Protein backbone atom coordinates (compact mmCIF):
# COMPACT_ATOMS: atom_id res chain seq x y z
CA UNK A 1 0.00 0.00 0.00
CA UNK A 2 2.82 2.41 0.74
CA UNK A 3 4.25 1.78 -2.71
CA UNK A 4 0.93 2.74 -4.26
CA UNK A 5 0.67 5.92 -2.12
CA UNK A 6 4.24 6.89 -3.01
CA UNK A 7 3.57 6.29 -6.69
CA UNK A 8 0.36 8.37 -6.63
CA UNK A 9 2.14 11.15 -4.71
CA UNK A 10 4.99 11.15 -7.26
CA UNK A 11 2.50 11.11 -10.13
CA UNK A 12 0.60 14.08 -8.63
CA UNK A 13 3.80 16.07 -8.10
CA UNK A 14 4.97 15.31 -11.64
CA UNK A 15 1.62 16.43 -13.10
CA UNK A 16 1.69 19.68 -11.13
CA UNK A 17 5.19 20.51 -12.37
CA UNK A 18 4.33 19.44 -15.94
CA UNK A 19 1.20 21.60 -16.02
CA UNK A 20 3.10 24.53 -14.54
CA UNK A 21 5.79 24.21 -17.22
CA UNK A 22 3.13 23.87 -19.92
CA UNK A 23 1.29 27.02 -18.81
CA UNK A 24 4.46 29.06 -18.48
CA UNK A 25 5.58 27.94 -21.96
CA UNK A 26 2.31 29.25 -23.41
CA UNK A 27 2.84 32.72 -21.95
CA UNK A 28 5.17 35.43 -23.14
CA UNK A 29 8.06 36.86 -21.21
CA UNK A 30 7.04 40.31 -22.40
CA UNK A 31 3.27 40.42 -21.83
CA UNK A 32 3.14 44.20 -21.58
CA UNK A 33 3.62 44.53 -25.36
CA UNK A 34 0.85 42.07 -26.16
CA UNK A 35 -1.91 43.35 -23.91
CA UNK A 36 -4.86 44.70 -25.91
CA UNK A 37 -7.08 46.49 -23.44
CA UNK A 38 -8.95 48.42 -26.13
CA UNK A 39 -7.37 51.70 -25.06
CA UNK A 40 -4.67 52.11 -27.70
CA UNK A 41 -2.27 55.01 -27.42
CA UNK A 42 -2.39 58.69 -28.28
CA UNK A 43 -0.28 58.16 -31.41
CA UNK A 44 -2.77 55.52 -32.68
CA UNK A 45 -5.39 58.26 -33.09
CA UNK A 46 -3.50 59.95 -35.93
CA UNK A 47 -5.24 59.35 -39.25
CA UNK A 48 -8.52 59.77 -41.09
CA UNK A 49 -11.60 58.14 -39.57
CA UNK A 50 -15.09 57.52 -41.00
CA UNK A 51 -18.14 57.47 -38.75
CA UNK A 52 -19.87 54.07 -38.72
CA UNK A 53 -22.11 54.30 -35.62
CA UNK A 54 -23.60 57.04 -33.43
CA UNK A 55 -25.41 56.21 -30.19
CA UNK A 56 -26.86 58.62 -27.68
CA UNK A 57 -29.13 59.04 -24.71
CA UNK A 58 -29.84 62.68 -23.90
CA UNK A 59 -32.52 64.60 -21.98
CA UNK A 60 -35.37 66.18 -23.93
CA UNK A 61 -37.48 69.28 -23.26
CA UNK A 62 -40.41 67.23 -21.91
CA UNK A 63 -38.32 65.87 -19.05
CA UNK A 64 -37.75 62.47 -20.63
CA UNK A 65 -34.92 61.14 -22.72
CA UNK A 66 -34.17 60.75 -26.40
CA UNK A 67 -32.24 57.64 -27.30
CA UNK A 68 -31.02 56.50 -30.71
CA UNK A 69 -28.54 54.35 -32.59
CA UNK A 70 -27.69 55.27 -36.19
CA UNK A 71 -25.46 53.31 -38.59
CA UNK A 72 -23.42 55.19 -41.20
CA UNK A 73 -21.43 54.29 -44.30
CA UNK A 74 -18.82 56.90 -45.21
CA UNK A 75 -18.25 55.13 -48.56
CA UNK A 76 -21.93 55.54 -49.54
CA UNK A 77 -23.19 58.57 -47.61
CA UNK A 78 -26.97 58.74 -47.36
CA UNK A 79 -27.70 60.61 -44.12
CA UNK A 80 -27.47 64.31 -43.38
CA UNK A 81 -25.02 63.96 -40.52
CA UNK A 82 -22.41 61.71 -42.16
CA UNK A 83 -19.01 62.53 -40.68
CA UNK A 84 -15.33 61.95 -41.35
CA UNK A 85 -12.66 63.25 -39.00
CA UNK A 86 -8.96 63.70 -39.50
CA UNK A 87 -6.57 63.87 -36.55
CA UNK A 88 -3.04 65.13 -37.12
CA UNK A 89 -0.22 65.78 -34.69
CA UNK A 90 1.05 69.32 -34.29
CA UNK A 91 4.48 70.75 -33.60
CA UNK A 92 3.38 71.63 -30.04
CA UNK A 93 4.13 68.15 -28.70
CA UNK A 94 2.93 64.58 -28.81
CA UNK A 95 -0.30 65.29 -26.89
CA UNK A 96 -1.53 68.05 -29.22
CA UNK A 97 -3.62 67.41 -32.33
CA UNK A 98 -5.56 69.20 -35.02
CA UNK A 99 -8.99 67.69 -35.63
CA UNK A 100 -10.76 68.45 -38.89
CA UNK A 101 -14.42 67.46 -39.26
CA UNK A 102 -15.77 66.83 -42.76
CA UNK A 103 -19.44 66.54 -43.70
CA UNK A 104 -20.69 65.20 -47.01
CA UNK A 105 -21.84 67.74 -49.60
CA UNK A 106 -24.45 65.91 -51.66
CA UNK A 107 -24.62 68.57 -54.37
CA UNK A 108 -20.87 68.41 -55.01
CA UNK A 109 -20.57 64.75 -54.00
CA UNK A 110 -17.49 65.49 -51.92
CA UNK A 111 -16.49 65.65 -48.27
CA UNK A 112 -16.08 69.31 -47.22
CA UNK A 113 -14.47 70.66 -44.10
CA UNK A 114 -16.97 71.88 -41.50
CA UNK A 115 -14.63 72.71 -38.63
CA UNK A 116 -11.03 72.66 -37.53
CA UNK A 117 -10.30 72.42 -33.81
CA UNK A 118 -7.19 72.14 -31.74
CA UNK A 119 -7.25 69.20 -29.35
CA UNK A 120 -5.24 68.00 -26.39
CA UNK A 121 -5.04 64.39 -25.31
CA UNK A 122 -4.52 63.60 -21.64
CA UNK A 123 -4.21 59.84 -21.32
CA UNK A 124 -7.09 58.69 -23.49
CA UNK A 125 -9.28 61.78 -23.03
CA UNK A 126 -9.40 64.07 -26.05
CA UNK A 127 -10.41 67.66 -25.26
CA UNK A 128 -11.22 70.15 -28.01
CA UNK A 129 -9.41 73.27 -26.80
CA UNK A 130 -10.66 75.99 -29.15
CA UNK A 131 -14.22 74.78 -29.63
CA UNK A 132 -17.16 77.05 -28.90
CA UNK A 133 -18.36 74.48 -26.36
CA UNK A 134 -16.32 72.67 -23.75
CA UNK A 135 -16.11 69.22 -25.35
CA UNK A 136 -14.07 66.26 -24.20
CA UNK A 137 -14.31 62.63 -25.17
CA UNK A 138 -12.92 59.50 -23.59
CA UNK A 139 -11.34 57.48 -26.37
CA UNK A 140 -10.54 53.86 -26.92
CA UNK A 141 -8.70 52.50 -29.91
CA UNK A 142 -8.69 48.87 -30.86
CA UNK A 143 -7.02 48.18 -34.22
CA UNK A 144 -8.87 50.19 -36.85
CA UNK A 145 -11.76 51.12 -34.52
CA UNK A 146 -11.94 54.40 -32.57
CA UNK A 147 -14.70 55.00 -30.03
CA UNK A 148 -15.18 58.54 -28.68
CA UNK A 149 -17.68 58.98 -25.85
CA UNK A 150 -18.87 61.94 -23.85
CA UNK A 151 -20.88 61.36 -20.67
CA UNK A 152 -22.80 63.86 -18.55
CA UNK A 153 -21.51 63.57 -15.00
CA UNK A 154 -23.95 62.15 -12.46
CA UNK A 155 -26.36 60.84 -15.11
CA UNK A 156 -26.63 58.00 -17.60
CA UNK A 157 -26.70 60.50 -20.52
CA UNK A 158 -24.06 59.98 -23.19
CA UNK A 159 -23.14 60.38 -26.84
CA UNK A 160 -20.85 57.78 -28.40
CA UNK A 161 -19.24 57.86 -31.84
CA UNK A 162 -17.64 54.78 -33.38
CA UNK A 163 -15.25 55.37 -36.28
CA UNK A 164 -13.39 53.07 -38.65
CA UNK A 165 -9.90 54.05 -39.75
CA UNK A 166 -9.90 55.02 -43.41
CA UNK A 167 -6.22 55.84 -43.63
CA UNK A 168 -3.17 56.57 -41.52
CA UNK A 169 -2.56 59.44 -43.93
CA UNK A 170 -3.86 62.82 -42.85
CA UNK A 171 -4.88 65.48 -45.36
CA UNK A 172 -4.59 69.18 -44.58
CA UNK A 173 -7.16 70.10 -47.20
CA UNK A 174 -10.67 71.54 -47.19
CA UNK A 175 -12.06 68.60 -49.20
CA UNK A 176 -11.60 64.85 -49.14
CA UNK A 177 -11.98 62.19 -51.79
CA UNK A 178 -12.53 58.80 -50.16
CA UNK A 179 -11.74 55.87 -52.39
CA UNK A 180 -12.82 52.40 -51.21
PDB file of C-alpha atoms in Angstrom, residues 36-97:
ATOM      1  CA  UNK A  36      -4.857  44.701 -25.906  1.00  0.00           C
ATOM      2  CA  UNK A  37      -7.082  46.490 -23.438  1.00  0.00           C
ATOM      3  CA  UNK A  38      -8.947  48.425 -26.134  1.00  0.00           C
ATOM      4  CA  UNK A  39      -7.375  51.698 -25.056  1.00  0.00           C
ATOM      5  CA  UNK A  40      -4.672  52.114 -27.697  1.00  0.00           C
ATOM      6  CA  UNK A  41      -2.271  55.014 -27.425  1.00  0.00           C
ATOM      7  CA  UNK A  42      -2.390  58.687 -28.284  1.00  0.00           C
ATOM      8  CA  UNK A  43      -0.284  58.163 -31.411  1.00  0.00           C
ATOM      9  CA  UNK A  44      -2.766  55.524 -32.678  1.00  0.00           C
ATOM     10  CA  UNK A  45      -5.387  58.256 -33.086  1.00  0.00           C
ATOM     11  CA  UNK A  46      -3.497  59.946 -35.928  1.00  0.00           C
ATOM     12  CA  UNK A  47      -5.241  59.353 -39.246  1.00  0.00           C
ATOM     13  CA  UNK A  48      -8.520  59.768 -41.089  1.00  0.00           C
ATOM     14  CA  UNK A  49     -11.598  58.140 -39.571  1.00  0.00           C
ATOM     15  CA  UNK A  50     -15.087  57.518 -41.001  1.00  0.00           C
ATOM     16  CA  UNK A  51     -18.142  57.472 -38.749  1.00  0.00           C
ATOM     17  CA  UNK A  52     -19.867  54.071 -38.723  1.00  0.00           C
ATOM     18  CA  UNK A  53     -22.114  54.301 -35.621  1.00  0.00           C
ATOM     19  CA  UNK A  54     -23.595  57.040 -33.434  1.00  0.00           C
ATOM     20  CA  UNK A  55     -25.415  56.213 -30.191  1.00  0.00           C
ATOM     21  CA  UNK A  56     -26.859  58.624 -27.679  1.00  0.00           C
ATOM     22  CA  UNK A  57     -29.126  59.036 -24.714  1.00  0.00           C
ATOM     23  CA  UNK A  58     -29.843  62.678 -23.900  1.00  0.00           C
ATOM     24  CA  UNK A  59     -32.523  64.599 -21.982  1.00  0.00           C
ATOM     25  CA  UNK A  60     -35.370  66.182 -23.934  1.00  0.00           C
ATOM     26  CA  UNK A  61     -37.482  69.284 -23.257  1.00  0.00           C
ATOM     27  CA  UNK A  62     -40.409  67.230 -21.914  1.00  0.00           C
ATOM     28  CA  UNK A  63     -38.322  65.868 -19.046  1.00  0.00           C
ATOM     29  CA  UNK A  64     -37.751  62.473 -20.625  1.00  0.00           C
ATOM     30  CA  UNK A  65     -34.924  61.140 -22.724  1.00  0.00           C
ATOM     31  CA  UNK A  66     -34.170  60.748 -26.399  1.00  0.00           C
ATOM     32  CA  UNK A  67     -32.242  57.645 -27.302  1.00  0.00           C
ATOM     33  CA  UNK A  68     -31.016  56.504 -30.706  1.00  0.00           C
ATOM     34  CA  UNK A  69     -28.541  54.354 -32.591  1.00  0.00           C
ATOM     35  CA  UNK A  70     -27.687  55.270 -36.188  1.00  0.00           C
ATOM     36  CA  UNK A  71     -25.464  53.314 -38.587  1.00  0.00           C
ATOM     37  CA  UNK A  72     -23.418  55.193 -41.195  1.00  0.00           C
ATOM     38  CA  UNK A  73     -21.432  54.294 -44.304  1.00  0.00           C
ATOM     39  CA  UNK A  74     -18.822  56.904 -45.211  1.00  0.00           C
ATOM     40  CA  UNK A  75     -18.254  55.134 -48.564  1.00  0.00           C
ATOM     41  CA  UNK A  76     -21.934  55.539 -49.542  1.00  0.00           C
ATOM     42  CA  UNK A  77     -23.191  58.569 -47.606  1.00  0.00           C
ATOM     43  CA  UNK A  78     -26.966  58.744 -47.356  1.00  0.00           C
ATOM     44  CA  UNK A  79     -27.703  60.613 -44.117  1.00  0.00           C
ATOM     45  CA  UNK A  80     -27.471  64.313 -43.383  1.00  0.00           C
ATOM     46  CA  UNK A  81     -25.019  63.958 -40.515  1.00  0.00           C
ATOM     47  CA  UNK A  82     -22.407  61.705 -42.159  1.00  0.00           C
ATOM     48  CA  UNK A  83     -19.006  62.534 -40.679  1.00  0.00           C
ATOM     49  CA  UNK A  84     -15.329  61.947 -41.353  1.00  0.00           C
ATOM     50  CA  UNK A  85     -12.659  63.245 -38.996  1.00  0.00           C
ATOM     51  CA  UNK A  86      -8.962  63.705 -39.499  1.00  0.00           C
ATOM     52  CA  UNK A  87      -6.573  63.872 -36.551  1.00  0.00           C
ATOM     53  CA  UNK A  88      -3.038  65.128 -37.123  1.00  0.00           C
ATOM     54  CA  UNK A  89      -0.222  65.775 -34.692  1.00  0.00           C
ATOM     55  CA  UNK A  90       1.053  69.320 -34.295  1.00  0.00           C
ATOM     56  CA  UNK A  91       4.483  70.751 -33.604  1.00  0.00           C
ATOM     57  CA  UNK A  92       3.385  71.635 -30.039  1.00  0.00           C
ATOM     58  CA  UNK A  93       4.126  68.147 -28.696  1.00  0.00           C
ATOM     59  CA  UNK A  94       2.933  64.577 -28.814  1.00  0.00           C
ATOM     60  CA  UNK A  95      -0.305  65.291 -26.892  1.00  0.00           C
ATOM     61  CA  UNK A  96      -1.529  68.051 -29.224  1.00  0.00           C
ATOM     62  CA  UNK A  97      -3.622  67.415 -32.326  1.00  0.00           C
TER      63      UNK A  97
END
